CSV table of C-alpha atoms in Angstrom, one decimal:
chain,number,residue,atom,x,y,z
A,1,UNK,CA,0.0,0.0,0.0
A,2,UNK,CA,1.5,2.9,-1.0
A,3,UNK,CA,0.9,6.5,1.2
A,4,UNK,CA,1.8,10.1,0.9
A,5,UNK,CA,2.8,12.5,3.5
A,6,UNK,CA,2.7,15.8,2.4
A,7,UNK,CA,3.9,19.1,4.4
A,8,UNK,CA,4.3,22.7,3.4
A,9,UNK,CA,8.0,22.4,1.7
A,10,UNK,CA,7.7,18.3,0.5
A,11,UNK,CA,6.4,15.8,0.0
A,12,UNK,CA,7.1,12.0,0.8
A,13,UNK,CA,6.0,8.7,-0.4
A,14,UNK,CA,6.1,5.3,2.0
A,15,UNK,CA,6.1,1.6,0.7
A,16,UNK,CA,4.0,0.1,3.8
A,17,UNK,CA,5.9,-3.6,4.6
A,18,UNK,CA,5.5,-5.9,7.2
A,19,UNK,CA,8.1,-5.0,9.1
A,20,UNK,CA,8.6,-0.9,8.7
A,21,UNK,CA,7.7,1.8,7.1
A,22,UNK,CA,10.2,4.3,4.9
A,23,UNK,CA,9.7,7.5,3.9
A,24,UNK,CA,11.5,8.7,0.7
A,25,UNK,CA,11.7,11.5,-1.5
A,26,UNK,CA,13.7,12.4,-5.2
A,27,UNK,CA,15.9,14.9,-4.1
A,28,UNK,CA,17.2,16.5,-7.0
A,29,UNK,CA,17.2,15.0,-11.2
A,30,UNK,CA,20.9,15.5,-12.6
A,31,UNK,CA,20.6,15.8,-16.3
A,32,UNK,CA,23.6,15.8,-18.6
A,33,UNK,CA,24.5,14.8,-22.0
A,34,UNK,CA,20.5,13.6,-22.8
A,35,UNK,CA,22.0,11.9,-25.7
A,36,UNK,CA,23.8,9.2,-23.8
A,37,UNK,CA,22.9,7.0,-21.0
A,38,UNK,CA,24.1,6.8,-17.2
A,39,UNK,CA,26.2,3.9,-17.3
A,40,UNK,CA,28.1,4.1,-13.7
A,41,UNK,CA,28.1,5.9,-10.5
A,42,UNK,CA,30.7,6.4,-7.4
A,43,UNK,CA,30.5,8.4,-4.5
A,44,UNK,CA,33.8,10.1,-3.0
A,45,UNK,CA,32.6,12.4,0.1
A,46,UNK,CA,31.3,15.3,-1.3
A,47,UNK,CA,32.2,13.8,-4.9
A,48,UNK,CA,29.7,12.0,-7.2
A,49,UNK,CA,31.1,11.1,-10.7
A,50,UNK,CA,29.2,9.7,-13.0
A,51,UNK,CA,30.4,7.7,-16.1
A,52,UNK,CA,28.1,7.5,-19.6
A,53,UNK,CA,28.0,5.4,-22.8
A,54,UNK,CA,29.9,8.3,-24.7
A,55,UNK,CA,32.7,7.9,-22.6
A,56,UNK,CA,33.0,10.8,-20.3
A,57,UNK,CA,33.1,11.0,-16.7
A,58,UNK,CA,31.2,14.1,-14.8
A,59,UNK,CA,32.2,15.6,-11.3
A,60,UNK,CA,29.1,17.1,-9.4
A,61,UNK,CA,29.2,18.5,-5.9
A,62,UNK,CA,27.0,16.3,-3.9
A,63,UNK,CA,26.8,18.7,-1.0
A,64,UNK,CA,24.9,21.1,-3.1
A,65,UNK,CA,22.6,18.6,-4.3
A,66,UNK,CA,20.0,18.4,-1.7
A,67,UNK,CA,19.6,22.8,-2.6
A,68,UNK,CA,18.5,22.1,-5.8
A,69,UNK,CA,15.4,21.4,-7.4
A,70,UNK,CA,16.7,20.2,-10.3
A,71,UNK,CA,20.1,19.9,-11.7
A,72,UNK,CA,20.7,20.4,-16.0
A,73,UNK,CA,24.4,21.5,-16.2
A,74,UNK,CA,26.7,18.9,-17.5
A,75,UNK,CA,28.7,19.0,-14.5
A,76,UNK,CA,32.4,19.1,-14.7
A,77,UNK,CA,33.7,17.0,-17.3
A,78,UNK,CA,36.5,14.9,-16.0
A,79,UNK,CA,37.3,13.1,-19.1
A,80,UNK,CA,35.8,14.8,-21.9
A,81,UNK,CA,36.3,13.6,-25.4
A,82,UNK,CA,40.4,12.2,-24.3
A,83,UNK,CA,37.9,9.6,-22.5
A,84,UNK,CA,36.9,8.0,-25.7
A,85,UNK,CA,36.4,4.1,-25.3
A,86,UNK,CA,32.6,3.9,-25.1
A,87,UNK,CA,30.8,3.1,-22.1
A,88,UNK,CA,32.1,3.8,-19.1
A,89,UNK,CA,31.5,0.6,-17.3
A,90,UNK,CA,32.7,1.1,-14.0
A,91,UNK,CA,34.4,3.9,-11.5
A,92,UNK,CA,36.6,3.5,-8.4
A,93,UNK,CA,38.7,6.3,-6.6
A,94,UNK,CA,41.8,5.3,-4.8
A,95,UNK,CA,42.8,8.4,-3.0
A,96,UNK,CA,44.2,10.3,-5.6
A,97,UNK,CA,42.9,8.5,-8.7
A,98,UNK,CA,40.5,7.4,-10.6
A,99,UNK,CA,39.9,4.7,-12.4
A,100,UNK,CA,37.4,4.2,-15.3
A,101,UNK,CA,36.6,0.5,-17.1
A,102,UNK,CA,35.7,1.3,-20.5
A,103,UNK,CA,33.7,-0.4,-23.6
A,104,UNK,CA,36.7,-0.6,-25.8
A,105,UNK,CA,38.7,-3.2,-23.7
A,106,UNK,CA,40.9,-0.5,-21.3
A,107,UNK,CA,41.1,0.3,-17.6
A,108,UNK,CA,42.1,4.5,-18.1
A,109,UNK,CA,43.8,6.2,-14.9
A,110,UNK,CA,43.4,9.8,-14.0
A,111,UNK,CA,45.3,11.8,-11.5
A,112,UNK,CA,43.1,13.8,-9.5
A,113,UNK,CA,45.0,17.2,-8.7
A,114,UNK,CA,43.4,19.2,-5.6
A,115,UNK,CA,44.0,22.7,-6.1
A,116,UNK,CA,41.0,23.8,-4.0
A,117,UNK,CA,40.0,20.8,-1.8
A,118,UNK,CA,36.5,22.7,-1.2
A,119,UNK,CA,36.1,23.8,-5.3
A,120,UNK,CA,35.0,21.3,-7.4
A,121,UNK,CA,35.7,23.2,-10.3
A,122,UNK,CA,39.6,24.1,-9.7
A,123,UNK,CA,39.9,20.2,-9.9
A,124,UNK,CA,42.4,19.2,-12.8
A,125,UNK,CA,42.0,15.5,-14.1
A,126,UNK,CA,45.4,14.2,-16.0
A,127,UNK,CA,45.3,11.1,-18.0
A,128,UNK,CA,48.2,9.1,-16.0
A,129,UNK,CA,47.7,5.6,-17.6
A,130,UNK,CA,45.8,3.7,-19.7
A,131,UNK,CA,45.9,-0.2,-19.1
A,132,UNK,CA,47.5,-2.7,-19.9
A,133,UNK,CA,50.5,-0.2,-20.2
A,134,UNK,CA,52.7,0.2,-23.3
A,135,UNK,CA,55.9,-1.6,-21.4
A,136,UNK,CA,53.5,-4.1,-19.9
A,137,UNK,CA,52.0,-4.9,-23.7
A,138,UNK,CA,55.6,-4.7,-25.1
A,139,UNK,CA,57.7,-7.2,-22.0
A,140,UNK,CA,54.8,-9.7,-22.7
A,141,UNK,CA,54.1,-10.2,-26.2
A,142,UNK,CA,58.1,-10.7,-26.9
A,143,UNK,CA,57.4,-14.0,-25.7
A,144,UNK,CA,55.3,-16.9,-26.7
A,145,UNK,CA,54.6,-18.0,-23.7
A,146,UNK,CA,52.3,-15.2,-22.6
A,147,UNK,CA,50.2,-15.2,-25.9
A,148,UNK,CA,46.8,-17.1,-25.2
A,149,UNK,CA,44.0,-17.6,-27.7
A,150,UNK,CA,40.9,-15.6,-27.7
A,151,UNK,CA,38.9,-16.7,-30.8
A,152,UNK,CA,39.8,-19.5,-33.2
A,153,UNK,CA,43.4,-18.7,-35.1
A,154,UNK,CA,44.0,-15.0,-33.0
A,155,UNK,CA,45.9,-14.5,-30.0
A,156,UNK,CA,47.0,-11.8,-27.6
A,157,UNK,CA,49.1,-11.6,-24.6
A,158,UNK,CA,47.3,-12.3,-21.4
A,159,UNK,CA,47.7,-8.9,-20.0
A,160,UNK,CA,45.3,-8.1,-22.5
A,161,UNK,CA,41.2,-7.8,-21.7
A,162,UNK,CA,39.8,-8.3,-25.3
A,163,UNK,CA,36.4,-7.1,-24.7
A,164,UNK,CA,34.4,-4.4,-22.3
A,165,UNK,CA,35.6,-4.1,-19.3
A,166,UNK,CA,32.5,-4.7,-17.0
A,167,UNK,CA,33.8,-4.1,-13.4
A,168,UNK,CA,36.4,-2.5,-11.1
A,169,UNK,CA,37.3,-3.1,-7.7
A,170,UNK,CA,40.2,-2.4,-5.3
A,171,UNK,CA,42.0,-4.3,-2.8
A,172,UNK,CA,40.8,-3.3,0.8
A,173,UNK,CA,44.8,-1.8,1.2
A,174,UNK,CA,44.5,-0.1,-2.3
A,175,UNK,CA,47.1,-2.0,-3.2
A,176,UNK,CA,45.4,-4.4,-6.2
A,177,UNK,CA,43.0,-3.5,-9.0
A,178,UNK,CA,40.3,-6.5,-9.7
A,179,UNK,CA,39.0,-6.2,-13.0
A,180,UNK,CA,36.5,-8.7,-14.8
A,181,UNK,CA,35.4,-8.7,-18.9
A,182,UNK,CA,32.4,-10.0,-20.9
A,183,UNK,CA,35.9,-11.7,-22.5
A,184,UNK,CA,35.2,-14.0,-19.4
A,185,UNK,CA,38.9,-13.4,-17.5
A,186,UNK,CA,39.3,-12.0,-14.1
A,187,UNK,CA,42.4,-9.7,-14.4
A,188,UNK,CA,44.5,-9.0,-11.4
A,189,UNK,CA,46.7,-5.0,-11.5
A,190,UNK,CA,49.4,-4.0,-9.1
A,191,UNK,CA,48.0,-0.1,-8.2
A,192,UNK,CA,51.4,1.4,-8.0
A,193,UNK,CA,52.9,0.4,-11.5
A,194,UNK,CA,49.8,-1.0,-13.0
A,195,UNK,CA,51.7,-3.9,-13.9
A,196,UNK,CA,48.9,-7.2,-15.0
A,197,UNK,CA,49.9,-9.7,-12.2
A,198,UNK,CA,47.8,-12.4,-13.0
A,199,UNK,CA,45.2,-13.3,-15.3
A,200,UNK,CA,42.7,-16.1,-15.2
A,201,UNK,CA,41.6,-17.4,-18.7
A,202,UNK,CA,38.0,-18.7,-19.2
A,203,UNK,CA,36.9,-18.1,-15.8
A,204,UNK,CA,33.3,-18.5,-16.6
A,205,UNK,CA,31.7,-20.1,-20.4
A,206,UNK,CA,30.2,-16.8,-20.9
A,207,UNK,CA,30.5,-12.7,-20.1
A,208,UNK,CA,31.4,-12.0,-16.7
A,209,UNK,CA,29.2,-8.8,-15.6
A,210,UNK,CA,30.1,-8.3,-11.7
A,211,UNK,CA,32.3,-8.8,-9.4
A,212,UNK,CA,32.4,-8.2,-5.4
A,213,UNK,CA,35.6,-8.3,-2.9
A,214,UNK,CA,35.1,-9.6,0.7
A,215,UNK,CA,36.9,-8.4,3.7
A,216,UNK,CA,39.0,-11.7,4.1
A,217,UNK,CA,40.2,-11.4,0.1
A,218,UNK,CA,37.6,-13.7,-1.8
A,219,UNK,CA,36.2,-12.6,-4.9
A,220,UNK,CA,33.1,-13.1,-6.2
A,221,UNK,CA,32.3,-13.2,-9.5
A,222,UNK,CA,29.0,-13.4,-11.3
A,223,UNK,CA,28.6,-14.2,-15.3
A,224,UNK,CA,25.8,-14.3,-17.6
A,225,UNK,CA,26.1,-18.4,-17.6
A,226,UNK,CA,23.7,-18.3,-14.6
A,227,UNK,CA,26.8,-19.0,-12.3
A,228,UNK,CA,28.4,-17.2,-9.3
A,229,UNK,CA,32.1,-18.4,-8.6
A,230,UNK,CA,34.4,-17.7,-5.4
A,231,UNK,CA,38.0,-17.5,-6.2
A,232,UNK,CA,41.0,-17.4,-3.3
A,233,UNK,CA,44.5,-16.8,-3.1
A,234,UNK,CA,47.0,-19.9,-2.9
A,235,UNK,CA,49.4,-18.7,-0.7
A,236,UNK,CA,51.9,-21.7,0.4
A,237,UNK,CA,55.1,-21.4,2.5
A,238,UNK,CA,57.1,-22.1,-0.5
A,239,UNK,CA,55.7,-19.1,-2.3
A,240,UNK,CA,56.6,-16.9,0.6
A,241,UNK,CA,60.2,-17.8,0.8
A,242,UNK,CA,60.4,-17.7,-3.3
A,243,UNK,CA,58.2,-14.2,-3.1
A,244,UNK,CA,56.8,-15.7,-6.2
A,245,UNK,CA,53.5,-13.8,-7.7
A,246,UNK,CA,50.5,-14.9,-5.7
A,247,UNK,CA,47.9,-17.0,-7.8
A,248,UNK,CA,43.8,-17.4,-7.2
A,249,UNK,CA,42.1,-20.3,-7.4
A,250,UNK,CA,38.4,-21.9,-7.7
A,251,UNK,CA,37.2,-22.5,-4.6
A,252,UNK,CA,33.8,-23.0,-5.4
A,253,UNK,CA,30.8,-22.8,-8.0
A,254,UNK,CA,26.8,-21.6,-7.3
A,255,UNK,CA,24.1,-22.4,-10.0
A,256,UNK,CA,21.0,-21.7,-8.1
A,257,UNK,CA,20.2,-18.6,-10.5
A,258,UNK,CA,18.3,-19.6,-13.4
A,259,UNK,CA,19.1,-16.5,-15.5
A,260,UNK,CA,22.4,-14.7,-15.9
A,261,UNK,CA,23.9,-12.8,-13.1
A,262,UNK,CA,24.3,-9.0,-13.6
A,263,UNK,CA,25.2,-7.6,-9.8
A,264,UNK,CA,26.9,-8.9,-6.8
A,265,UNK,CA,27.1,-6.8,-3.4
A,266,UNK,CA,28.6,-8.0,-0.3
A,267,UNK,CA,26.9,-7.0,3.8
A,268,UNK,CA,26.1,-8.1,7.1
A,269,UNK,CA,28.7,-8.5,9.9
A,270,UNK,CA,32.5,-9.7,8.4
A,271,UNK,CA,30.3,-9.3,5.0
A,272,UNK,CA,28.8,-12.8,5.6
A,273,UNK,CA,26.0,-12.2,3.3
A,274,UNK,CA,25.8,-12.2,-1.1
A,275,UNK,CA,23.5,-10.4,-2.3
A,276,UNK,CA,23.1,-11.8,-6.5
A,277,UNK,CA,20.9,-10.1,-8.8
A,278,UNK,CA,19.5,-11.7,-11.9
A,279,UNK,CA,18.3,-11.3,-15.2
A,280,UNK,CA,14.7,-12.6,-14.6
A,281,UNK,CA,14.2,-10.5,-11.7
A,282,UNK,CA,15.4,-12.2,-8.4
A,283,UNK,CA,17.9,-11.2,-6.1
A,284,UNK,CA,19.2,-14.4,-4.1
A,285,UNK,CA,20.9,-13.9,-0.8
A,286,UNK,CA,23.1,-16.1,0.4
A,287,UNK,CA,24.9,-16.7,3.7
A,288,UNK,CA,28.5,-18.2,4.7
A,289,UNK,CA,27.8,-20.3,7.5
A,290,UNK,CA,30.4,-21.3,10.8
A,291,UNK,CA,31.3,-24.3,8.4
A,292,UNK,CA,32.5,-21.7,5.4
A,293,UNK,CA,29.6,-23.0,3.4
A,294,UNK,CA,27.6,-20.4,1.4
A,295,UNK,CA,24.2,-21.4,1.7
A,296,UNK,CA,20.8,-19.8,-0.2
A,297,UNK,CA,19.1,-18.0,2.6
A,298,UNK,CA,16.5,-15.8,0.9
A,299,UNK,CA,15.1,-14.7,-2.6
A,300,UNK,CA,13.9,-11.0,-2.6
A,301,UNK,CA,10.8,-10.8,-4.9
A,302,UNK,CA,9.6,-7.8,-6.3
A,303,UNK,CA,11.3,-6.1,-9.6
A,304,UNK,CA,9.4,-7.2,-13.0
A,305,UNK,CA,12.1,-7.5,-14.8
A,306,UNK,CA,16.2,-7.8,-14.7
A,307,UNK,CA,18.0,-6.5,-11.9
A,308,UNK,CA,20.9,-4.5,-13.2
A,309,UNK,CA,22.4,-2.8,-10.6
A,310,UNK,CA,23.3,-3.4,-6.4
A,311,UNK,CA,24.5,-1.6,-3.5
A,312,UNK,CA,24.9,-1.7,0.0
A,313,UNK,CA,24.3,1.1,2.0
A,314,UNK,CA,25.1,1.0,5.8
A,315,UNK,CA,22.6,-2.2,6.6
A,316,UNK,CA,20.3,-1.3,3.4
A,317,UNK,CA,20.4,-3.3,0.1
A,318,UNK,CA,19.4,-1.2,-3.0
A,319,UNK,CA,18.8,-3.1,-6.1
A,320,UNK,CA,18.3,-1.4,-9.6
A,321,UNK,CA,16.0,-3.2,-12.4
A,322,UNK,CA,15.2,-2.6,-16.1
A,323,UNK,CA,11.8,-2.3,-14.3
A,324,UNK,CA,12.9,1.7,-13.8
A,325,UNK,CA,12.2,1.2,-10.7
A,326,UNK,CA,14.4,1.3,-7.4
A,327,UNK,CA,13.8,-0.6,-4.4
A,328,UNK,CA,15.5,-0.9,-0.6
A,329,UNK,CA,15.6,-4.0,1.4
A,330,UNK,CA,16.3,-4.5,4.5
A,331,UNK,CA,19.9,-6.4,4.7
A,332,UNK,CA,19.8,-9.3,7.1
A,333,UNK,CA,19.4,-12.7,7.1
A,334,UNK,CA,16.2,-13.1,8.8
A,335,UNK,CA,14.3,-10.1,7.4
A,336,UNK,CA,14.3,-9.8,3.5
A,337,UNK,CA,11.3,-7.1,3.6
A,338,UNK,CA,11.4,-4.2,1.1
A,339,UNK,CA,11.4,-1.0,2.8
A,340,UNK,CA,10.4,1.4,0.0
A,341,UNK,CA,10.3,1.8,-4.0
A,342,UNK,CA,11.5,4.4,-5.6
A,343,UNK,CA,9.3,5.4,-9.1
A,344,UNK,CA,10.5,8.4,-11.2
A,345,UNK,CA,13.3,7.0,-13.8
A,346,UNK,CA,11.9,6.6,-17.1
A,347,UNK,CA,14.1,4.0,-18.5
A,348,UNK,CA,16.3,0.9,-17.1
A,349,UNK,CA,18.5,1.9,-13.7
A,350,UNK,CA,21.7,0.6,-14.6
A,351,UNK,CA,24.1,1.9,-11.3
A,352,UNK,CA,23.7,3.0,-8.0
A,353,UNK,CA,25.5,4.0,-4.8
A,354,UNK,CA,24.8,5.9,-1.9
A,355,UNK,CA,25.5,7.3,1.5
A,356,UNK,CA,24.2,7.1,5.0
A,357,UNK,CA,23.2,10.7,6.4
A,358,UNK,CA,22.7,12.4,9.9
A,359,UNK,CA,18.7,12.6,10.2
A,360,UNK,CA,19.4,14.3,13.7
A,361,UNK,CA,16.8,12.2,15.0
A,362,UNK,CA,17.5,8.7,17.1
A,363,UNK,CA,14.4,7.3,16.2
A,364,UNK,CA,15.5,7.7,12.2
A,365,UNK,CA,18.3,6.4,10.0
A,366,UNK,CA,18.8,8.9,7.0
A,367,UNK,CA,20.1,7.7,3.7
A,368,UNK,CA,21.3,9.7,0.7
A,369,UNK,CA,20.5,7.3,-2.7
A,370,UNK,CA,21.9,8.1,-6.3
A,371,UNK,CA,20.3,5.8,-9.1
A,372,UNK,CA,21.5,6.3,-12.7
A,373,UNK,CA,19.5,5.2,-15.4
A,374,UNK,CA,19.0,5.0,-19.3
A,375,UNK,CA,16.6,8.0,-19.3
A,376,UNK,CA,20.2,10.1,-19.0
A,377,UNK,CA,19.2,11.2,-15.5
A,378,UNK,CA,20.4,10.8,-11.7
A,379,UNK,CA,18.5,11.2,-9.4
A,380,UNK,CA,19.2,11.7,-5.7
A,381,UNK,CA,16.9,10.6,-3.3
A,382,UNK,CA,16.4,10.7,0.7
A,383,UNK,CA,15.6,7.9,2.7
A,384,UNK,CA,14.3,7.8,6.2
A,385,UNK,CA,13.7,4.5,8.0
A,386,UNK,CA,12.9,4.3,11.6
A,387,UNK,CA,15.4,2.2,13.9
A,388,UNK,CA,12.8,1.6,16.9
């Protein structure tokens, strides 16, 4: 049942569950480019950037946001047209840079240069790297060795992703960049040289579309054959004394999705809980038991049609669908009930991320929600659940 709370200055909307109730409002609509698509989002403090399918990334000032009632500069353009590549597929910020996964096969690298740290616009973005690196292309295809085949009669060095790049991740040190390709490999990147340290070849039998990182160094990664996979570190005593390069392995295989697996998102205490989103709707959550057994705990019901998109704000799930439609969960594993959903895109959601605020209430959590979509729009929205 849906209700609406209306007061002088705003108005609200509730999702009435079993369990709670949470208010929620759209903020403010970001429009940019209206040609191109929202195709990733990341939050840095008081710094959104967005990434689109014509390949630039856009700054905005997310401390302003909540003063405006609707946003249609372009923001400032990180990237511009050097950005090039298509899509951008993915963000992540490592203190002072950014990296963008791009359509056209590259990881770029920009070095963000704070002149102002309180002006957004005195902010200078230099191309540092793009990867695999020249001297890392040109040390590996010298030898045979490192060529592997990627269709029938053409090869290319393994450093090499040889389609879109579909996700980024860092290390919990910033020391390692995870990166995963609809060419099915999970690439491994040294941050400080952005050296390729390992590669692993035909990691799934079709695209690869998400990855997650948990706290203890597992990755998770999600592929459109309907599979989830967990991969770990070997790290053997003989390897230590050798300081040889560290290697991942399979550790193990899930297959209760019955579509392809577009987003994975990690919570819960030690992050015991996966959160999967799939292509026919369903969002499975699974738990790692005492035993180190992941286990199928729940199945969130509720988007029409694909889930694209998942994050993981404070102890709230947000899942994304080509439904244009937004919804919050509440994260645990005994209470899967949907706290609110969130109408006003007018095409698929394809990213999210988000932020949890100071309500300056005790009886209230506040939550800060950015949900890019295919219309060409973010919107920002404001969550408020009750904690009693």
């Amino acid at each position: 049942m849906i209700r609406c709370h209306e007061t002088q200055e705003e108005q609200y909307c509730s999702l009435q569950t079993s369990s709670s109730q949470a208010l929620h409002r759209c903020i403010t609509t970001l429009v940019g480019n209206t040609s191109s698509y929202i195709s990733s989002l990341t939050l840095a403090g008081k710094r959104l950037y967005t990434g689109s399918n014509d390949g630039v990334v856009r700054l905005w000032d997310a401390s302003t946001l909540e003063t405006l009632a609707e946003a249609s500069s372009s923001g400032d353009i990180i990237t511009g047209e050097r950005g090039g590549g298509g899509a951008v597929k993915s963000l992540v910020i490592l203190s002072d840079k950014l990296f963008t996964a791009h359509q056209d096969q590259k990881i770029r690298v920009w070095k963000i240069n704070d002149v102002v740290e309180e002006e957004v616009g005195n902010k200078k973005y230099i191309h540092l790297a793009t990867l695999p690196t020249i001297s890392d292309r040109f040390a590996k295809c010298l030898m045979p060795k490192n060529q592997v085949e990627i269709r029938r009669h053409k090869k290319a060095s393994w450093v090499h992703h040889v389609d879109a790049v579909s996700g980024l991740v860092l290390s919990r040190d910033g020391t390692l960049l995870y990166s995963v390709s609809w060419d099915r490999t999970l690439k491994i990147w040294r941050t400080t040289d952005f050296k390729c340290l390992e590669s692993i070849t035909n990691a799934h039998d079709d695209a690869i579309n998400t990855l997650a990182l948990s706290e203890n160094g597992d990755i998770y990664t999600g592929s459109s054959d309907r599979r989830i996979k967990m991969w770990r570190e070997n790290i053997n005593e003989e390897k230590k004394k050798k300081k040889k390069k560290k290697k991942h392995s399979l550790v193990a295989t899930f297959s209760e999705h019955n579509s392809g697996v577009n987003a994975l998102a990690l919570s819960g205490f030690n992050e015991s809980l996966l959160h999967s989103g799939g292509s026919d709707g369903s969002i499975l959550v699974w738990k790692r038991e005492e035993s180190e057994d992941i286990v199928v705990v729940g199945m969130l019901r509720g988007h029409t049609e694909s889930v694209l998109c998942l994050a993981v704000v404070s102890d709230i799930l947000c899942s994304g669908s080509a439904d244009k439609t937004v919804r919050m969960w509440k994260c645990s594993s005994t209470d899967f009930s949907c706290l609110a959903m969130l109408e006003g895109h007018r095409g698929p959601v394809k990213c999210l991320t988000g932020a949890i605020r100071d309500s300056g209430k005790p009886s209230e959590a506040s939550y800060h929600i950015y949900s890019g979509g295919l219309d060409s729009q973010v919107k920002v929205w404001q969550i408020l659940v009750p904690t009693l």
